[in-house]
PDB file of N, CA and C in Angstrom:
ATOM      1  N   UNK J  24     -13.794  -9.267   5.572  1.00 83.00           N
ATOM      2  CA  UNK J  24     -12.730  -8.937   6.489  1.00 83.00           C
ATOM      3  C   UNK J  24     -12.993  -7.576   7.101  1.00 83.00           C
ATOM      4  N   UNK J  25     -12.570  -7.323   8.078  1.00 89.00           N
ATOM      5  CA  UNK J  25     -12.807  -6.279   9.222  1.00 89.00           C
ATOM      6  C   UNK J  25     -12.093  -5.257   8.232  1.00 89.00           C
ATOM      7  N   UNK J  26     -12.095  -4.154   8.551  1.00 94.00           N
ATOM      8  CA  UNK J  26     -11.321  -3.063   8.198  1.00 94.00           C
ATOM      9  C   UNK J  26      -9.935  -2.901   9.463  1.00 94.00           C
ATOM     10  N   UNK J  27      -8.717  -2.628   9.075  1.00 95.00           N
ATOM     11  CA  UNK J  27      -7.956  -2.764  10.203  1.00 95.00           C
ATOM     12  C   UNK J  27      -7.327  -1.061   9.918  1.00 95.00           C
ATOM     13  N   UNK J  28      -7.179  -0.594   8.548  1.00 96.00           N
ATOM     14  CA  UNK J  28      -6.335   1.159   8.598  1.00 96.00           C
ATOM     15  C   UNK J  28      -7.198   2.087   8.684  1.00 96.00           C
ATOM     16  N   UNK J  29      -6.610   3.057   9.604  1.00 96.00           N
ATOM     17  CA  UNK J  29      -7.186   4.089   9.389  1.00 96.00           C
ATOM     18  C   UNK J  29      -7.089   4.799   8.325  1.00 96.00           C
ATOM     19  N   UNK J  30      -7.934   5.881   8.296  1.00 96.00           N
ATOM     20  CA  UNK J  30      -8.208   6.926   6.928  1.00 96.00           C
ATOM     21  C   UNK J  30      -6.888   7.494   6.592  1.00 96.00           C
ATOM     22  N   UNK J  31      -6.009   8.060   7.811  1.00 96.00           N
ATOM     23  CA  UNK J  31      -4.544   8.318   7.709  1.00 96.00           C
ATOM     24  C   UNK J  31      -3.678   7.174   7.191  1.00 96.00           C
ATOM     25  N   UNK J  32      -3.466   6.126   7.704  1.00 96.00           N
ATOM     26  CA  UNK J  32      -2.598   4.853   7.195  1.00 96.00           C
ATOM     27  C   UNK J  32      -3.270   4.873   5.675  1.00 96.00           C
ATOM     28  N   UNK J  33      -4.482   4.988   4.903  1.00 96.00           N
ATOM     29  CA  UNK J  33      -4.812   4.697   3.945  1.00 96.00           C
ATOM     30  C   UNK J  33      -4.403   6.044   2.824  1.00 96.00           C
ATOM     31  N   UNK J  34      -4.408   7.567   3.366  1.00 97.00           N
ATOM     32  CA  UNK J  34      -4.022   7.820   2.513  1.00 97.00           C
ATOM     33  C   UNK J  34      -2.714   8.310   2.232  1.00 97.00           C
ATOM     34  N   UNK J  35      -1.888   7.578   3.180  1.00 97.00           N
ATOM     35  CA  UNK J  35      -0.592   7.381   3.347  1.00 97.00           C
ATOM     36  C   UNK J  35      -0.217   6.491   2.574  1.00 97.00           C
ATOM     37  N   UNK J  36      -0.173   5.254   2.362  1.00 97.00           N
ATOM     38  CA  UNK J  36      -0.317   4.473   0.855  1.00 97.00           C
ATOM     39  C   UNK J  36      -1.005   5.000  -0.241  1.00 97.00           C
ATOM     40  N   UNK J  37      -1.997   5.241  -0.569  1.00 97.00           N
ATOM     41  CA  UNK J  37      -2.548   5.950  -1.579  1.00 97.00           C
ATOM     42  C   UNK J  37      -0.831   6.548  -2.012  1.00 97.00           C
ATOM     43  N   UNK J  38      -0.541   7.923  -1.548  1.00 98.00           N
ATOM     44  CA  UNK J  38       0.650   8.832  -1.842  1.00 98.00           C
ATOM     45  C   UNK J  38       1.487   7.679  -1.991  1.00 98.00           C
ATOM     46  N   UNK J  39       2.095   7.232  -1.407  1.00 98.00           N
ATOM     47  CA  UNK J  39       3.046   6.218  -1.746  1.00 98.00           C
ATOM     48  C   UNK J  39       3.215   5.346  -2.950  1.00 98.00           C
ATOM     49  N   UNK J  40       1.630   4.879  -2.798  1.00 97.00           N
ATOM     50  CA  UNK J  40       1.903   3.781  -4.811  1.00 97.00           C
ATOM     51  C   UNK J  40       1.729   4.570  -5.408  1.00 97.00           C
ATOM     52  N   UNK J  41       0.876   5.882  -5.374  1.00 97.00           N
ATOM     53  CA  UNK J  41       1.041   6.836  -6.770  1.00 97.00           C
ATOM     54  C   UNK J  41       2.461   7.195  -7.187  1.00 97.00           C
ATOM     55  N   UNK J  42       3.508   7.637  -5.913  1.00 97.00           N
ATOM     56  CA  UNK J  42       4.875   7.169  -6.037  1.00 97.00           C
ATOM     57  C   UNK J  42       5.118   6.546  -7.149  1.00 97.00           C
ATOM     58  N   UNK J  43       4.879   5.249  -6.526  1.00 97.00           N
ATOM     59  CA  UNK J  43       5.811   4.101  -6.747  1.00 97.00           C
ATOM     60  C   UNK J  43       5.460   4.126  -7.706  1.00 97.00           C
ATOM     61  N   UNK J  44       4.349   4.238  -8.525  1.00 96.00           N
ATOM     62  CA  UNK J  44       4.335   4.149  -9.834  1.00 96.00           C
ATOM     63  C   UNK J  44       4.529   4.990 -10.843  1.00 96.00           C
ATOM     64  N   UNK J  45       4.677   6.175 -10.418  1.00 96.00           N
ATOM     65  CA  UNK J  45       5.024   7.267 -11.349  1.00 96.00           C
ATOM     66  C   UNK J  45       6.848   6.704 -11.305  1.00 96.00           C
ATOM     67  N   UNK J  46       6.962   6.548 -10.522  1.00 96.00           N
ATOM     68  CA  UNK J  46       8.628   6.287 -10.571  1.00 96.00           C
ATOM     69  C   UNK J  46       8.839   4.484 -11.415  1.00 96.00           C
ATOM     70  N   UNK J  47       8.047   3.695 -11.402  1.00 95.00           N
ATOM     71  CA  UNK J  47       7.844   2.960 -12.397  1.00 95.00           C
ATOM     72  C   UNK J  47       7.782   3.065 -13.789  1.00 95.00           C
ATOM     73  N   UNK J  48       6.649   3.929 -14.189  1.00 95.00           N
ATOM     74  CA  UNK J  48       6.638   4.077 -15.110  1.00 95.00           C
ATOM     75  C   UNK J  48       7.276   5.274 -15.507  1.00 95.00           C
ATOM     76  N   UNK J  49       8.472   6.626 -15.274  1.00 95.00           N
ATOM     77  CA  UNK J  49       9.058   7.151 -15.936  1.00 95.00           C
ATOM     78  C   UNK J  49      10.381   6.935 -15.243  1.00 95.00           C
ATOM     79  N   UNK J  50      10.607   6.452 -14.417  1.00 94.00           N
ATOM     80  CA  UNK J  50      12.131   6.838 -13.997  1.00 94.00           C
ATOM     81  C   UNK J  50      12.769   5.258 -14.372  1.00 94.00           C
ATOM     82  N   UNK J  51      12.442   4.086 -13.890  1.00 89.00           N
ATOM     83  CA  UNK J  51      13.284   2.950 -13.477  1.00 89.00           C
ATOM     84  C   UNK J  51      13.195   2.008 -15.030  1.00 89.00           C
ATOM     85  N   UNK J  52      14.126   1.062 -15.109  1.00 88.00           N
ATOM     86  CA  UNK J  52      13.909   0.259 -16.001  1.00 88.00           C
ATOM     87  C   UNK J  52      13.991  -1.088 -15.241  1.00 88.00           C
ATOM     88  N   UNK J  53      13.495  -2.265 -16.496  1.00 91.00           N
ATOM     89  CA  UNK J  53      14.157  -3.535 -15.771  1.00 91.00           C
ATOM     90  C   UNK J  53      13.031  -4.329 -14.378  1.00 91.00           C
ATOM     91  N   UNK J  54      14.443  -4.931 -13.834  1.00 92.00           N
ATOM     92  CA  UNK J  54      13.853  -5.604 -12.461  1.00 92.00           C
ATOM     93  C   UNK J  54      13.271  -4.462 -11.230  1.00 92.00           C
ATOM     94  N   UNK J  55      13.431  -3.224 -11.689  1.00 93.00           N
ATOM     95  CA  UNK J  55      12.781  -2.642 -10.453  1.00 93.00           C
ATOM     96  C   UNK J  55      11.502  -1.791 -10.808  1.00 93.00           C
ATOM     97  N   UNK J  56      11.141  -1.418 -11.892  1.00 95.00           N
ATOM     98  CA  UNK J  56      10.070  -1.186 -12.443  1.00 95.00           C
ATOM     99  C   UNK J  56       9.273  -1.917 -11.692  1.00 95.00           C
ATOM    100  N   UNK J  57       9.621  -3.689 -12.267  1.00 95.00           N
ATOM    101  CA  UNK J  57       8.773  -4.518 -12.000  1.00 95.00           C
ATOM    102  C   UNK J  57       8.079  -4.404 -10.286  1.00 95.00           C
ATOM    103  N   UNK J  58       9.312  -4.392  -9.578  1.00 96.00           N
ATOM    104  CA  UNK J  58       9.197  -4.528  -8.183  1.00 96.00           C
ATOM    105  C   UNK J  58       8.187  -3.049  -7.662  1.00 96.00           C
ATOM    106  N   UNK J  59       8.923  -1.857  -8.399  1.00 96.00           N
ATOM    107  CA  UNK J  59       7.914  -1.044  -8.009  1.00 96.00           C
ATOM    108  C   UNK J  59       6.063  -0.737  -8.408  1.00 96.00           C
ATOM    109  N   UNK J  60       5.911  -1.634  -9.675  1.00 97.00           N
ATOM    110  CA  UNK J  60       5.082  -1.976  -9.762  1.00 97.00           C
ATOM    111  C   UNK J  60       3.671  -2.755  -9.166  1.00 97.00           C
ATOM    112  N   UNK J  61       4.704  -3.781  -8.534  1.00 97.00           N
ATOM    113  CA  UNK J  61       3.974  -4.702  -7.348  1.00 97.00           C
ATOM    114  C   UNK J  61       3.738  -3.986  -6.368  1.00 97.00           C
ATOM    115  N   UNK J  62       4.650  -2.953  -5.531  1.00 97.00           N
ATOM    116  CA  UNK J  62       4.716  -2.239  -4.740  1.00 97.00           C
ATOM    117  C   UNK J  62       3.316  -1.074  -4.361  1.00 97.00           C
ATOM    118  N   UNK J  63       3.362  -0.476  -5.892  1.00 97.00           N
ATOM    119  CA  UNK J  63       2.570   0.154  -5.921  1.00 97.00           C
ATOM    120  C   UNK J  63       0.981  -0.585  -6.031  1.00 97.00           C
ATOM    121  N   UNK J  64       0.975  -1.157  -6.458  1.00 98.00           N
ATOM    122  CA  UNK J  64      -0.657  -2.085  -6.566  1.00 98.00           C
ATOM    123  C   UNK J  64      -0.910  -2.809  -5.297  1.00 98.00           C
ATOM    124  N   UNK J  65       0.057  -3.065  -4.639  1.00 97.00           N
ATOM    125  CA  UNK J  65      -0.323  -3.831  -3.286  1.00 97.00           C
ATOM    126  C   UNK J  65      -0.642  -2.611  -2.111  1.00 97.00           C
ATOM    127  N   UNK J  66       0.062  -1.212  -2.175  1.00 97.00           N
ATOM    128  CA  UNK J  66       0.064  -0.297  -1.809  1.00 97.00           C
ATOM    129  C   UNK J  66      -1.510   0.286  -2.049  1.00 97.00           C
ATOM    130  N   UNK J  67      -1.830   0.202  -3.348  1.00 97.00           N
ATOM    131  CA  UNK J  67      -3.234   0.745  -3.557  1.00 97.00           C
ATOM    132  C   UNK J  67      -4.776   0.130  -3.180  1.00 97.00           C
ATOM    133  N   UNK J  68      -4.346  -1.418  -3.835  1.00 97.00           N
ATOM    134  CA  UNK J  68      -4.913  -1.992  -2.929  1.00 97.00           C
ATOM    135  C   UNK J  68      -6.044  -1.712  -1.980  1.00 97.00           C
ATOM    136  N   UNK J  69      -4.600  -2.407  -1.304  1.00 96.00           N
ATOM    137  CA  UNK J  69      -4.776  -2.509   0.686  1.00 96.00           C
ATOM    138  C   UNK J  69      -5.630  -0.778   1.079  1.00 96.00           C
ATOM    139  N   UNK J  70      -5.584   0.275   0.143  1.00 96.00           N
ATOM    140  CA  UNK J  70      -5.912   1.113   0.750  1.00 96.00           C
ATOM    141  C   UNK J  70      -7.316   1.439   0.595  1.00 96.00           C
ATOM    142  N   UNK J  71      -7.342   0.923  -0.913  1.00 96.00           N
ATOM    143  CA  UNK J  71      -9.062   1.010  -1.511  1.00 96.00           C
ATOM    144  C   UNK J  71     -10.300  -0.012  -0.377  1.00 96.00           C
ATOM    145  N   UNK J  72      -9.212  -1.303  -0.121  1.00 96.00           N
ATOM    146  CA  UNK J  72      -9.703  -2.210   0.785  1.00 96.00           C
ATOM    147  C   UNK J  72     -10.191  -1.910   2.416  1.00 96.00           C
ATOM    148  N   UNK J  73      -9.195  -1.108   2.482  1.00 95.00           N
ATOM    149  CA  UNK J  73      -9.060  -0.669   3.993  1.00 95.00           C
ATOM    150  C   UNK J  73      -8.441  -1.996   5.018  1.00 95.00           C
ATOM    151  N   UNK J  74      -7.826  -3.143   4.467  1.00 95.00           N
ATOM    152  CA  UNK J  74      -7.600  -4.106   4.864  1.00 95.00           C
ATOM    153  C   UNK J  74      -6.169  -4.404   4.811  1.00 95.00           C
ATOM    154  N   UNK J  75      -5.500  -3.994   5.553  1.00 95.00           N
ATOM    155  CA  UNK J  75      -4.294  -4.600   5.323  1.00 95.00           C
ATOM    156  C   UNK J  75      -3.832  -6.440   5.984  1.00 95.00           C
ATOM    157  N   UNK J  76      -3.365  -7.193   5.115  1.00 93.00           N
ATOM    158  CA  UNK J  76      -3.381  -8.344   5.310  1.00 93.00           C
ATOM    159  C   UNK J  76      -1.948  -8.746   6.377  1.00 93.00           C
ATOM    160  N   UNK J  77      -1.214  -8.425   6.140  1.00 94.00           N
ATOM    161  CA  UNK J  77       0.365  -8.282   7.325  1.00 94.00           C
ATOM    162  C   UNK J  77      -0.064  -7.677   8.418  1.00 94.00           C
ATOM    163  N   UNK J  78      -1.142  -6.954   9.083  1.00 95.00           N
ATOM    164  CA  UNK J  78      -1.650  -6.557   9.999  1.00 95.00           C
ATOM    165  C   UNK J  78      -1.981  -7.231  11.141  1.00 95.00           C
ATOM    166  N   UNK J  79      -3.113  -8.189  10.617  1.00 93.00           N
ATOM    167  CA  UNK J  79      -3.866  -9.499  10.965  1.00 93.00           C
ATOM    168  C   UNK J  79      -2.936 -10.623  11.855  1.00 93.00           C
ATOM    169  N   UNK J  80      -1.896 -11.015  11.016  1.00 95.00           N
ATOM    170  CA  UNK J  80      -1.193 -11.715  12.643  1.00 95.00           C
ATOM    171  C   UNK J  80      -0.082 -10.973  13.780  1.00 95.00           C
ATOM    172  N   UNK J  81      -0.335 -10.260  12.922  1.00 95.00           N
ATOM    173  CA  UNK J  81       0.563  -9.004  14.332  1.00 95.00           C
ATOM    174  C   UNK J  81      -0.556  -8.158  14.976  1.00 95.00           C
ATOM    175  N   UNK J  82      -1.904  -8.544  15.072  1.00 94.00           N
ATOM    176  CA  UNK J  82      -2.920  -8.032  15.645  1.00 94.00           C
ATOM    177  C   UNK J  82      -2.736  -6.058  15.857  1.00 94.00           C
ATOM    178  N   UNK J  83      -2.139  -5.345  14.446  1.00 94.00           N
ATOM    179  CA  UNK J  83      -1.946  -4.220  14.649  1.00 94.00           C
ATOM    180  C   UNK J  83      -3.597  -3.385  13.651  1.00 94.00           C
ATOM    181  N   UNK J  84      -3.862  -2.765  14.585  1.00 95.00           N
ATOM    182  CA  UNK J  84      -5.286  -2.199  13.860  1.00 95.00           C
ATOM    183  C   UNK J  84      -4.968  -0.329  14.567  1.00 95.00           C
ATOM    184  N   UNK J  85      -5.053   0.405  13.188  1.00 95.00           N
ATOM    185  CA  UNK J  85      -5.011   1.624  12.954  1.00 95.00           C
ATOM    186  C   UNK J  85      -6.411   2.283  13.160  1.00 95.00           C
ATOM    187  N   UNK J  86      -7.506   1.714  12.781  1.00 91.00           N
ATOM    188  CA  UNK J  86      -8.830   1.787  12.551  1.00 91.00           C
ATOM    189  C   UNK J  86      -9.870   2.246  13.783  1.00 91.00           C
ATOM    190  N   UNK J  87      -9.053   3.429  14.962  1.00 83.00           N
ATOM    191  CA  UNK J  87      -9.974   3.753  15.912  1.00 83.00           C
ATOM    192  C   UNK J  87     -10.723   4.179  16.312  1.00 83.00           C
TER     193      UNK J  87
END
């Protein structure tokens, strides 16, 4: 797959799931842990990838 984020969009997530998961694992309990969990790994991801997949049919590319 193409690369579609830029270096900015990527380490803009990066900060974000490190977030989400520090706030996972010390702040939340329960059903939102969980959610921030997902959050954060789909967040990290997409950034290690450089691919964001929700991008692709909204033909939005960061990557200029």
């Amino acid at each position: 797959m193409p690369k579609n984020m830029s270096k900015a969009d990527r380490t803009i997530r990066i900060i974000l799931g490190i977030i989400a998961l520090a706030l996972a694992v010390f702040v939340t309990t329960g059903g939102w842990s969980v959610l921030l969990y997902i959050v954060a790994a789909v967040f990290i991801v997409t950034s290690l990838v450089g691919t964001c997949l929700l991008y692709i049919p909204f033909k939005i590319n960061t990557n200029k």
